[in-house]
Short mmCIF file of C-alpha atoms and ligand atoms in Angstrom, two decimals:
data_model
loop_
_atom_site.label_atom_id
_atom_site.label_comp_id
_atom_site.label_asym_id
_atom_site.label_seq_id
_atom_site.Cartn_x
_atom_site.Cartn_y
_atom_site.Cartn_z
CA MET A 494 48.49 -11.29 -23.49
CA PHE A 495 45.53 -9.52 -21.89
CA LYS A 496 41.93 -9.78 -23.08
CA SER A 497 40.07 -6.57 -23.92
CA VAL A 498 37.21 -5.59 -21.62
CA PRO A 499 33.78 -5.83 -23.28
CA GLY A 500 30.97 -3.29 -22.97
CA PRO A 501 28.02 -1.81 -24.85
CA PRO A 502 28.70 0.74 -27.62
CA ALA A 503 28.86 4.32 -26.35
CA TYR A 504 27.18 7.39 -27.89
CA PRO A 505 29.10 10.62 -28.49
CA ILE A 506 28.85 13.07 -25.55
CA ILE A 507 26.43 11.01 -23.42
CA GLY A 508 28.55 7.86 -23.55
CA ASN A 509 26.68 4.95 -21.91
CA ILE A 510 24.56 6.91 -19.46
CA LEU A 511 21.35 5.63 -21.05
CA ASP A 512 22.50 2.04 -20.39
CA ILE A 513 22.15 2.60 -16.66
CA ARG A 514 19.06 4.78 -16.83
CA ASP A 515 16.74 2.77 -14.66
CA GLU A 516 14.68 3.43 -11.54
CA VAL A 517 17.14 1.06 -9.89
CA PRO A 518 20.46 1.71 -11.67
CA ILE A 519 22.13 -1.18 -9.83
CA HIS A 520 19.71 -3.57 -11.58
CA ALA A 521 20.67 -2.13 -14.96
CA MET A 522 24.33 -2.77 -14.07
CA ALA A 523 23.56 -6.37 -13.07
CA ASN A 524 21.76 -6.87 -16.40
CA LEU A 525 24.83 -5.58 -18.23
CA ALA A 526 26.95 -8.08 -16.27
CA ASP A 527 24.59 -10.87 -17.40
CA LYS A 528 25.09 -9.75 -20.98
CA TYR A 529 28.81 -8.87 -21.06
CA GLY A 530 30.25 -11.08 -18.32
CA PRO A 531 32.02 -10.59 -14.96
CA ILE A 532 33.94 -7.53 -16.16
CA PHE A 533 32.60 -4.84 -18.46
CA LYS A 534 33.17 -1.14 -19.05
CA LEU A 535 31.00 1.91 -19.68
CA ILE A 536 31.80 5.48 -20.67
CA LEU A 537 30.34 7.77 -18.00
CA ARG A 538 30.95 11.54 -17.94
CA GLY A 539 33.54 11.05 -20.65
CA LYS A 540 35.62 8.44 -18.78
CA GLU A 541 35.83 4.67 -18.85
CA VAL A 542 34.43 3.06 -15.70
CA TYR A 543 34.96 -0.66 -15.08
CA PHE A 544 32.53 -3.01 -13.32
CA VAL A 545 33.39 -6.40 -11.80
CA SER A 546 30.78 -8.79 -10.53
CA ASN A 547 32.11 -12.23 -9.68
CA CYS A 548 33.63 -13.37 -6.43
CA GLN A 549 37.09 -14.04 -7.86
CA MET A 550 37.52 -10.56 -9.39
CA VAL A 551 36.02 -8.80 -6.34
CA GLY A 552 38.60 -10.76 -4.33
CA GLU A 553 41.40 -9.33 -6.48
CA LEU A 554 39.96 -5.84 -6.12
CA CYS A 555 40.03 -6.20 -2.32
CA ASP A 556 43.80 -6.85 -2.38
CA GLU A 557 45.00 -3.84 -0.39
CA THR A 558 48.48 -4.00 -1.90
CA ARG A 559 47.11 -3.50 -5.44
CA PHE A 560 43.92 -1.41 -5.09
CA ILE A 561 42.64 1.48 -2.96
CA LYS A 562 39.20 2.91 -2.13
CA ILE A 563 37.84 5.88 -4.06
CA ALA A 564 34.74 7.63 -2.69
CA PRO A 565 31.75 7.49 -5.05
CA ASP A 566 31.10 10.57 -7.24
CA ALA A 567 27.63 10.90 -5.76
CA LEU A 568 29.25 11.82 -2.45
CA THR A 569 32.24 13.86 -3.55
CA LYS A 570 30.84 15.91 -6.41
CA ASP A 571 30.51 19.62 -5.56
CA ARG A 572 31.36 19.10 -1.91
CA PRO A 573 31.69 22.36 -0.03
CA SER A 574 35.18 23.30 1.16
CA GLY A 575 36.29 22.17 4.63
CA PRO A 576 37.49 18.86 6.04
CA SER A 577 36.09 15.51 4.83
CA GLY A 578 34.33 12.98 7.06
CA LEU A 579 35.68 9.42 7.19
CA PHE A 580 33.52 8.09 4.36
CA VAL A 581 34.63 10.44 1.61
CA ALA A 582 38.18 11.32 2.72
CA ARG A 583 41.16 9.93 0.82
CA GLU A 584 43.34 7.51 2.76
CA SER A 585 46.30 9.87 2.28
CA ASP A 586 44.36 12.74 3.93
CA PRO A 587 45.82 13.29 7.44
CA ASP A 588 42.27 14.05 8.67
CA TRP A 589 41.20 10.51 7.72
CA GLY A 590 44.12 8.95 9.65
CA GLN A 591 43.50 11.06 12.73
CA ALA A 592 39.74 10.45 12.84
CA HIS A 593 40.22 6.72 12.10
CA ARG A 594 42.71 6.24 14.95
CA ILE A 595 40.66 8.25 17.46
CA LEU A 596 37.34 6.65 16.53
CA MET A 597 38.28 2.97 16.13
CA PRO A 598 38.17 2.25 19.91
CA ALA A 599 34.87 4.15 20.21
CA PHE A 600 33.34 1.73 17.66
CA GLY A 601 34.83 -1.39 19.29
CA PRO A 602 32.51 -4.09 20.68
CA LEU A 603 33.01 -3.00 24.31
CA ALA A 604 32.10 0.63 23.65
CA ILE A 605 29.14 -0.42 21.50
CA GLY A 606 28.00 -2.80 24.26
CA HIS A 607 27.65 0.25 26.53
CA MET A 608 25.13 1.68 24.06
CA PHE A 609 22.76 -1.30 24.47
CA ASP A 610 20.35 0.45 26.87
CA GLU A 611 19.92 3.47 24.62
CA MET A 612 19.38 1.28 21.56
CA HIS A 613 16.80 -0.68 23.59
CA ASP A 614 15.09 2.57 24.64
CA ILE A 615 14.47 3.65 21.03
CA ALA A 616 13.51 0.12 19.91
CA THR A 617 10.90 0.04 22.69
CA GLN A 618 9.39 3.26 21.30
CA LEU A 619 8.83 1.47 18.00
CA VAL A 620 7.29 -1.56 19.75
CA LEU A 621 4.94 0.71 21.74
CA LYS A 622 3.87 2.52 18.58
CA TRP A 623 3.04 -0.72 16.76
CA ALA A 624 1.27 -2.14 19.82
CA ARG A 625 -0.90 0.96 20.32
CA LYS A 626 -1.95 1.14 16.69
CA GLY A 627 -3.19 -2.44 16.76
CA PRO A 628 -3.32 -5.36 14.31
CA GLU A 629 -5.35 -3.54 11.62
CA ASN A 630 -2.72 -0.82 11.17
CA ARG A 631 -0.78 -0.89 7.88
CA ILE A 632 2.79 -0.35 9.04
CA PRO A 633 5.09 1.45 6.57
CA VAL A 634 7.99 -0.66 7.78
CA THR A 635 10.82 1.15 6.04
CA ASP A 636 9.68 4.60 7.29
CA ASP A 637 9.42 3.34 10.85
CA PHE A 638 12.84 1.69 10.69
CA THR A 639 14.29 4.93 9.34
CA ARG A 640 12.82 6.82 12.34
CA LEU A 641 14.29 4.16 14.60
CA THR A 642 17.80 4.07 13.16
CA LEU A 643 18.07 7.84 12.96
CA ASP A 644 16.94 8.32 16.56
CA THR A 645 19.31 5.55 17.67
CA ILE A 646 22.42 6.95 16.00
CA ALA A 647 21.62 10.50 17.19
CA LEU A 648 21.12 9.36 20.78
CA CYS A 649 24.14 7.04 20.88
CA ALA A 650 26.48 9.29 18.91
CA MET A 651 25.73 12.67 20.46
CA ASP A 652 23.08 12.34 23.16
CA TYR A 653 20.50 14.10 21.00
CA ARG A 654 16.85 13.05 20.74
CA PHE A 655 15.12 13.64 17.40
CA ASN A 656 11.99 12.01 18.95
CA SER A 657 10.84 10.94 15.49
CA PHE A 658 8.17 8.60 16.91
CA TYR A 659 6.46 11.45 18.73
CA GLN A 660 5.99 13.98 15.95
CA ASP A 661 4.54 14.09 12.47
CA GLU A 662 6.90 16.81 11.24
CA MET A 663 10.45 15.57 10.91
CA HIS A 664 13.32 17.66 12.39
CA PRO A 665 14.74 20.19 9.83
CA PHE A 666 18.03 18.26 9.87
CA VAL A 667 16.20 15.10 8.81
CA LYS A 668 14.33 16.92 6.03
CA ALA A 669 17.58 18.44 4.74
CA MET A 670 19.30 15.06 4.86
CA THR A 671 16.45 13.27 3.08
CA ASN A 672 16.35 15.96 0.36
CA SER A 673 20.08 15.88 -0.21
CA LEU A 674 20.10 12.07 -0.38
CA SER A 675 17.34 11.96 -2.96
CA ALA A 676 19.06 14.70 -4.97
CA ARG A 677 22.05 12.37 -5.27
CA ASN A 678 19.96 9.54 -6.62
CA GLY A 679 21.00 8.09 -9.95
CA PRO A 680 19.53 9.60 -13.12
CA SER A 681 16.07 8.23 -13.77
CA SER A 682 14.42 10.65 -16.20
CA LEU A 683 15.86 12.12 -19.37
CA TRP A 684 15.88 15.51 -17.65
CA ASP A 685 17.97 14.00 -14.82
CA VAL A 686 20.40 12.66 -17.40
CA ILE A 687 20.77 16.12 -18.94
CA LYS A 688 21.27 17.68 -15.50
CA THR A 689 23.90 15.07 -14.69
CA LEU A 690 25.79 15.95 -17.84
CA GLY A 691 25.55 19.63 -17.03
CA GLY A 692 27.00 18.84 -13.64
CA GLY A 693 24.97 21.55 -11.89
CA THR A 694 24.19 21.59 -8.19
CA SER A 695 20.93 23.21 -7.17
CA GLN A 696 20.76 25.99 -4.60
CA ASP A 697 18.37 23.78 -2.57
CA LEU A 698 21.02 21.09 -2.28
CA LEU A 699 23.62 23.63 -1.15
CA ASN A 700 21.18 25.03 1.43
CA ASP A 701 20.39 21.54 2.75
CA ARG A 702 24.07 20.74 3.16
CA LYS A 703 24.67 24.02 4.96
CA LEU A 704 21.79 23.34 7.35
CA MET A 705 23.22 19.90 8.22
CA ALA A 706 26.70 21.34 8.79
CA ASP A 707 25.26 24.15 10.99
CA VAL A 708 23.25 21.72 13.16
CA ALA A 709 26.33 19.54 13.66
CA ALA A 710 28.49 22.59 14.49
CA GLN A 711 25.95 23.74 17.10
CA LEU A 712 25.98 20.31 18.75
CA VAL A 713 29.78 20.33 18.96
CA LYS A 714 29.74 23.87 20.40
CA PHE A 715 27.10 22.89 22.96
CA ARG A 716 29.18 19.90 24.11
CA ARG A 717 32.30 22.04 24.44
CA GLU A 718 30.33 24.52 26.59
CA HIS A 719 28.52 21.82 28.60
CA PRO A 720 30.98 18.95 29.03
CA SER A 721 29.57 15.55 30.03
CA ASP A 722 31.01 12.13 30.94
CA LYS A 723 28.80 10.30 28.48
CA LYS A 724 30.59 7.56 26.52
CA ASP A 725 29.27 8.60 23.11
CA LEU A 726 30.97 9.21 19.79
CA LEU A 727 30.89 12.99 20.21
CA ASN A 728 32.87 12.76 23.46
CA ALA A 729 35.26 10.29 21.84
CA MET A 730 36.03 13.01 19.29
CA VAL A 731 35.91 16.02 21.60
CA LYS A 732 38.17 14.41 24.24
CA GLY A 733 40.16 11.87 22.19
CA LYS A 734 43.84 12.26 21.31
CA ASP A 735 45.47 10.70 18.27
CA PRO A 736 47.73 7.92 19.65
CA ARG A 737 50.24 8.71 16.89
CA THR A 738 50.54 12.50 17.25
CA GLY A 739 48.91 13.26 20.60
CA GLU A 740 46.70 15.87 18.87
CA GLY A 741 42.93 16.25 19.21
CA MET A 742 40.39 16.70 16.40
CA ARG A 743 39.45 20.27 15.45
CA ASP A 744 35.77 21.24 15.68
CA GLU A 745 35.24 21.48 11.92
CA LEU A 746 36.43 17.90 11.47
CA ILE A 747 34.27 16.69 14.36
CA SER A 748 31.22 18.33 12.75
CA ALA A 749 32.00 16.74 9.36
CA ASN A 750 32.15 13.32 11.02
CA MET A 751 28.93 13.90 12.99
CA VAL A 752 27.11 14.48 9.69
CA THR A 753 28.82 11.37 8.26
CA PHE A 754 27.61 9.18 11.15
CA LEU A 755 24.06 10.47 10.92
CA VAL A 756 23.91 9.83 7.19
CA ALA A 757 25.96 6.60 6.95
CA GLY A 758 24.57 5.23 10.19
CA HIS A 759 20.85 5.25 9.57
CA GLU A 760 19.76 4.54 5.95
CA THR A 761 21.97 1.48 5.74
CA THR A 762 20.71 -0.17 8.92
CA SER A 763 17.11 0.79 8.24
CA GLY A 764 17.41 -0.94 4.83
CA LEU A 765 18.91 -4.03 6.45
CA LEU A 766 16.02 -4.28 8.95
CA SER A 767 13.40 -3.72 6.23
CA PHE A 768 14.88 -6.37 3.92
CA ALA A 769 15.27 -8.80 6.85
CA PHE A 770 11.55 -8.61 7.68
CA MET A 771 10.64 -8.75 3.98
CA GLN A 772 12.62 -11.98 3.68
CA LEU A 773 11.20 -13.49 6.89
CA LEU A 774 7.65 -12.73 5.78
CA LYS A 775 8.28 -14.27 2.37
CA ASN A 776 9.95 -17.35 3.93
CA PRO A 777 7.65 -18.75 6.65
CA ALA A 778 10.02 -21.58 7.68
CA ALA A 779 12.85 -19.10 8.36
CA HIS A 780 10.38 -16.82 10.18
CA ARG A 781 9.28 -19.69 12.46
CA ALA A 782 12.91 -20.72 13.10
CA ALA A 783 13.90 -17.14 13.99
CA GLN A 784 10.95 -16.63 16.33
CA SER A 785 11.51 -20.01 18.06
CA GLU A 786 15.12 -19.05 18.67
CA VAL A 787 14.06 -15.76 20.26
CA ASP A 788 11.53 -17.63 22.45
CA ARG A 789 14.18 -20.16 23.49
CA VAL A 790 16.98 -17.67 24.19
CA ILE A 791 15.03 -14.71 25.64
CA GLY A 792 11.48 -15.96 26.26
CA MET A 793 9.39 -13.27 27.96
CA ALA A 794 12.36 -11.76 29.80
CA LYS A 795 13.62 -8.23 29.23
CA MET A 796 16.34 -8.50 26.62
CA ARG A 797 19.93 -8.05 27.78
CA LEU A 798 23.19 -7.59 25.90
CA GLU A 799 24.25 -11.15 26.84
CA HIS A 800 21.30 -12.62 24.92
CA LEU A 801 22.57 -11.33 21.57
CA LYS A 802 25.54 -13.71 21.22
CA ASP A 803 23.16 -16.71 21.52
CA LEU A 804 20.93 -15.60 18.65
CA LYS A 805 22.88 -17.65 16.10
CA TYR A 806 20.05 -18.17 13.63
CA LEU A 807 19.06 -14.50 13.72
CA ASN A 808 22.68 -13.61 13.09
CA ALA A 809 22.57 -15.85 10.02
CA VAL A 810 19.28 -14.23 8.91
CA LEU A 811 20.95 -10.80 8.92
CA ARG A 812 24.02 -12.11 7.06
CA GLU A 813 21.86 -13.79 4.42
CA THR A 814 19.75 -10.62 4.09
CA LEU A 815 22.84 -8.51 3.40
CA ARG A 816 24.12 -11.13 0.97
CA LEU A 817 20.98 -10.94 -1.18
CA SER A 818 20.18 -7.27 -0.55
CA PRO A 819 23.36 -5.38 0.36
CA THR A 820 22.04 -1.93 1.27
CA VAL A 821 25.32 -0.48 -0.04
CA PRO A 822 25.31 -2.50 -3.25
CA ALA A 823 28.71 -1.49 -4.64
CA PHE A 824 32.01 0.12 -3.71
CA VAL A 825 34.63 1.85 -5.82
CA ARG A 826 38.35 1.04 -6.10
CA GLN A 827 41.28 2.17 -8.22
CA VAL A 828 44.78 0.87 -8.89
CA ARG A 829 47.08 1.92 -6.02
CA ASP A 830 49.97 4.24 -6.94
CA GLU A 831 52.36 1.75 -5.27
CA ASN A 832 51.09 -1.12 -7.47
CA ASN A 833 54.00 -1.84 -9.85
CA GLU A 834 52.26 -4.41 -12.07
CA ASN A 835 52.96 -3.39 -15.64
CA PRO A 836 50.26 -3.07 -16.83
CA PRO A 837 47.85 -3.53 -13.88
CA SER A 838 45.22 -6.19 -14.54
CA ILE A 839 42.33 -8.07 -13.04
CA GLY A 840 41.19 -11.60 -13.98
CA GLY A 841 43.44 -11.49 -17.07
CA TYR A 842 42.05 -8.13 -18.26
CA GLU A 843 44.21 -5.01 -18.43
CA LEU A 844 43.11 -2.06 -16.27
CA PRO A 845 44.19 1.55 -16.81
CA ARG A 846 45.72 3.09 -13.67
CA ASP A 847 43.51 6.12 -13.23
CA ARG A 848 40.11 4.54 -13.85
CA LYS A 849 37.42 3.66 -11.34
CA VAL A 850 36.60 0.00 -10.87
CA ILE A 851 33.25 -0.74 -9.28
CA ALA A 852 32.73 -3.91 -7.25
CA LEU A 853 29.10 -4.85 -7.88
CA ILE A 854 28.62 -6.86 -4.73
CA SER A 855 24.86 -7.12 -5.17
CA LYS A 856 25.83 -9.44 -8.04
CA SER A 857 29.07 -11.05 -6.80
CA GLN A 858 27.37 -12.11 -3.56
CA GLN A 859 25.12 -14.32 -5.69
CA ASP A 860 28.00 -15.94 -7.58
CA PRO A 861 26.84 -19.51 -8.36
CA ASP A 862 30.46 -20.74 -8.26
CA VAL A 863 30.44 -19.99 -4.53
CA TYR A 864 26.80 -20.28 -3.51
CA GLY A 865 25.57 -22.91 -5.99
CA ASP A 866 22.46 -23.05 -8.15
CA ASP A 867 20.25 -21.80 -5.31
CA ALA A 868 22.37 -18.65 -4.88
CA LYS A 869 19.35 -16.38 -5.39
CA GLU A 870 17.31 -18.08 -2.66
CA PHE A 871 17.06 -16.93 0.96
CA LYS A 872 18.61 -19.71 3.06
CA PRO A 873 19.94 -18.43 6.42
CA GLU A 874 21.32 -21.91 7.23
CA ARG A 875 24.21 -21.32 4.81
CA MET A 876 25.27 -18.32 6.91
CA LEU A 877 25.49 -20.11 10.29
CA ASP A 878 28.96 -19.61 11.82
CA GLU A 879 30.56 -22.91 10.80
CA LYS A 880 29.60 -22.45 7.13
CA PHE A 881 30.12 -18.69 7.04
CA GLU A 882 33.69 -19.04 8.29
CA LYS A 883 34.54 -21.37 5.38
CA LEU A 884 33.37 -18.97 2.65
CA PRO A 885 36.04 -17.21 0.56
CA LYS A 886 36.65 -13.77 2.11
CA SER A 887 35.38 -11.93 -0.96
CA ALA A 888 32.07 -13.84 -1.04
CA TRP A 889 30.44 -11.57 1.57
CA LYS A 890 31.47 -7.90 1.50
CA PRO A 891 28.42 -5.79 2.47
CA PHE A 892 30.57 -3.69 4.82
CA GLY A 893 33.27 -2.96 2.25
CA THR A 894 36.85 -4.05 2.64
CA GLY A 895 40.24 -3.53 4.30
CA MET A 896 41.21 -0.33 6.10
CA ARG A 897 38.19 1.45 4.62
CA ALA A 898 35.65 -1.17 5.66
CA CYS A 899 32.67 0.10 7.63
CA ILE A 900 33.71 1.47 11.02
CA GLY A 901 30.05 1.31 12.13
CA ARG A 902 29.65 -2.45 11.58
CA PRO A 903 29.52 -3.46 15.30
CA PHE A 904 27.06 -0.62 15.94
CA ALA A 905 24.80 -1.64 13.05
CA TRP A 906 24.96 -5.33 13.97
CA GLN A 907 24.08 -4.86 17.61
CA GLU A 908 21.21 -2.55 16.71
CA ALA A 909 19.84 -4.83 13.98
CA LEU A 910 20.00 -7.98 16.16
CA LEU A 911 18.38 -6.21 19.10
CA VAL A 912 15.55 -4.71 17.05
CA THR A 913 14.83 -7.91 15.11
CA ALA A 914 14.72 -9.96 18.29
CA LEU A 915 12.55 -7.43 20.14
CA ILE A 916 9.99 -7.34 17.32
CA LEU A 917 9.85 -11.14 17.01
CA GLN A 918 9.53 -11.44 20.79
CA ASN A 919 6.57 -9.07 20.91
CA PHE A 920 4.64 -9.51 17.66
CA ASP A 921 3.20 -11.99 15.24
CA LEU A 922 3.70 -10.40 11.85
CA LYS A 923 2.17 -10.74 8.43
CA LEU A 924 2.39 -8.96 5.11
CA ASP A 925 -0.37 -6.40 4.55
CA ASP A 926 -0.62 -7.74 1.00
CA PRO A 927 0.16 -11.48 1.02
CA SER A 928 0.95 -11.33 -2.70
CA TYR A 929 3.59 -8.58 -2.22
CA LYS A 930 6.34 -9.00 -4.81
CA PRO A 931 9.78 -7.96 -3.54
CA SER A 932 10.71 -4.67 -5.13
CA VAL A 933 13.58 -2.28 -4.54
CA LYS A 934 14.02 1.48 -4.25
CA GLN A 935 17.47 2.98 -4.82
CA THR A 936 18.52 6.31 -3.35
CA LEU A 937 22.04 6.39 -1.97
CA THR A 938 21.27 2.96 -0.52
CA LEU A 939 18.80 0.19 -1.33
CA LYS A 940 15.49 -0.35 0.48
CA PRO A 941 12.35 -2.38 -0.21
CA ARG A 942 9.68 -0.43 -2.10
CA GLY A 943 6.06 -0.38 -0.97
CA LEU A 944 6.44 -2.83 1.90
CA PHE A 945 3.62 -2.74 4.49
CA ILE A 946 3.10 -5.20 7.31
CA ARG A 947 0.64 -5.84 10.15
CA ALA A 948 1.67 -6.64 13.70
CA THR A 949 -0.39 -8.43 16.37
CA LEU A 950 0.86 -8.33 19.94
CA ARG A 951 1.70 -11.83 21.16
CA LYS A 952 -0.29 -12.90 24.19
CA GLY A 953 2.29 -15.19 25.74
CA ILE A 954 4.90 -17.71 24.77
CA ASP A 955 4.46 -21.45 25.42
C1 HEM B 621 31.91 2.62 5.34
C2 HEM B 621 28.17 -0.40 4.66
C3 HEM B 621 26.32 0.99 8.96
C4 HEM B 621 29.64 4.50 9.23
C5 HEM B 621 31.06 1.66 4.81
C6 HEM B 621 31.31 0.93 3.60
C7 HEM B 621 30.26 0.10 3.40
C8 HEM B 621 29.34 0.29 4.50
C9 HEM B 621 30.05 -0.85 2.23
C10 HEM B 621 32.53 1.08 2.68
C11 HEM B 621 32.20 2.00 1.53
C12 HEM B 621 33.29 2.15 0.51
O1 HEM B 621 34.22 1.36 0.44
O2 HEM B 621 33.17 3.10 -0.29
C13 HEM B 621 27.35 -0.28 5.78
C14 HEM B 621 26.18 -1.10 6.02
C15 HEM B 621 25.67 -0.73 7.24
C16 HEM B 621 26.51 0.34 7.75
C17 HEM B 621 25.65 -2.17 5.07
C18 HEM B 621 24.47 -1.23 8.00
C19 HEM B 621 23.87 -2.37 7.78
C20 HEM B 621 27.08 2.05 9.43
C21 HEM B 621 26.88 2.74 10.68
C22 HEM B 621 27.81 3.74 10.74
C23 HEM B 621 28.60 3.66 9.53
C24 HEM B 621 25.81 2.37 11.71
C25 HEM B 621 28.06 4.77 11.81
C26 HEM B 621 27.57 4.74 12.99
C27 HEM B 621 30.54 4.27 8.19
C28 HEM B 621 31.73 5.09 7.97
C29 HEM B 621 32.39 4.54 6.87
C30 HEM B 621 31.59 3.40 6.43
C31 HEM B 621 32.15 6.31 8.79
C32 HEM B 621 33.69 5.04 6.26
C33 HEM B 621 34.85 4.36 6.97
C34 HEM B 621 36.21 4.79 6.42
O3 HEM B 621 36.36 4.87 5.21
O4 HEM B 621 37.09 5.03 7.24
N1 HEM B 621 29.87 1.26 5.35
N2 HEM B 621 27.50 0.59 6.83
N3 HEM B 621 28.13 2.62 8.76
N4 HEM B 621 30.49 3.28 7.25
FE1 HEM B 621 29.05 1.88 7.11
#
């Protein structure tokens, strides 16, 4: 006998949309989980949506034989016609299979290792900027990390320099991308709620999307007309052949994936870096331990790829940061067609087949049954390799799960380790406002809100 799934009462027409009306909707969802338990349901746009938030149920949801990924509405709603990039495509879409098989080797550790020098180049631009502006400069950390991650993915993916550190005006592509991301933000005002119900898409949003698609198409055309030997993601797509069919990717599909990499590959990593420094500056013992490790492993030398594998504590800092502040705080699943449970269920609760189930990992990654009473505290030690490897698989899922897990994970990890180490090697840091209270901003991803730091160039290391 299955239990019925609890949830707040819904209003006619608007359902439960007001229950998640919050500047940070993911916080409203976590509050509902506190009230209704590890599974609850809401009526959104006329349909039941289920939310699970403990490690055990997220584990069930990650069972690839029973559940499958569904792309979030925010990304699929009113998409223009044409092929889908990896992130939003359905697994059954042949374009997803082809792009996945061609791109997997290009995102492997060896290929990403070859991108080290370019990542280092952009990271050095950030270090030079902070050094030149001096210790009195209030650094808008998140903005600078966004410049950095965008320039890095553009250079490594398609040999294109946005040069964001050298100009005040952002590139039109960046403006269009920023606008379209904020337009997809969750409803925060009553007017937004009404617009959401109306389901309209503004002309501005359509124009922004078109501009992004046009820029990507021009880059693909340019590469076709000016071939190069560069080992970047664009060449992997332009030259690659599907090992299953022997076919190459068509230009439209390449362009759709270029836009995907630029969008998926920068906000997420920029949020990770911003939260990592927020945590280090709020936790002086962890900050000292991280900086000592950098001094021990790299010292004053120029950083090399080989150094990264020895930065064990820094690795744990990044893992613990993504545990407490996953920049993609949730992912969406649905019962697989092949699942012949009758009826399908999760944790003893019945689930309808055609309903979305959201894994609230920002909550499940703080499950006290796994992480104990101090689950909300920042303790990198618990994420050192020997402890990390013993955690249940579903306890840490910031990169999603299964076949549809993040293809960019090795890229993001190398970049984040490199940048964190380079900053700690070169600067002593402090919060601009020592009483800064951690606060979060939610667009498509999560980032710290209002975080400013100061950076003093280190004179030498003992
Ligand atoms: C998928 C997180 C960096 C490209 C995902 C998913 C998550 C995620 C949670 C699965 C989403 C779902 O199931 O709906 C992150 C985080 C990152 C990061 C936390 C950084 C800290 C990157 C980078 C790239 C990238 C750097 C590209 C260079 C993608 C793509 C997918 C994906 C293409 C879709 C894969 C597929 O479905 O085949 N990412 N990501 N991500 N990510 Fe990332």
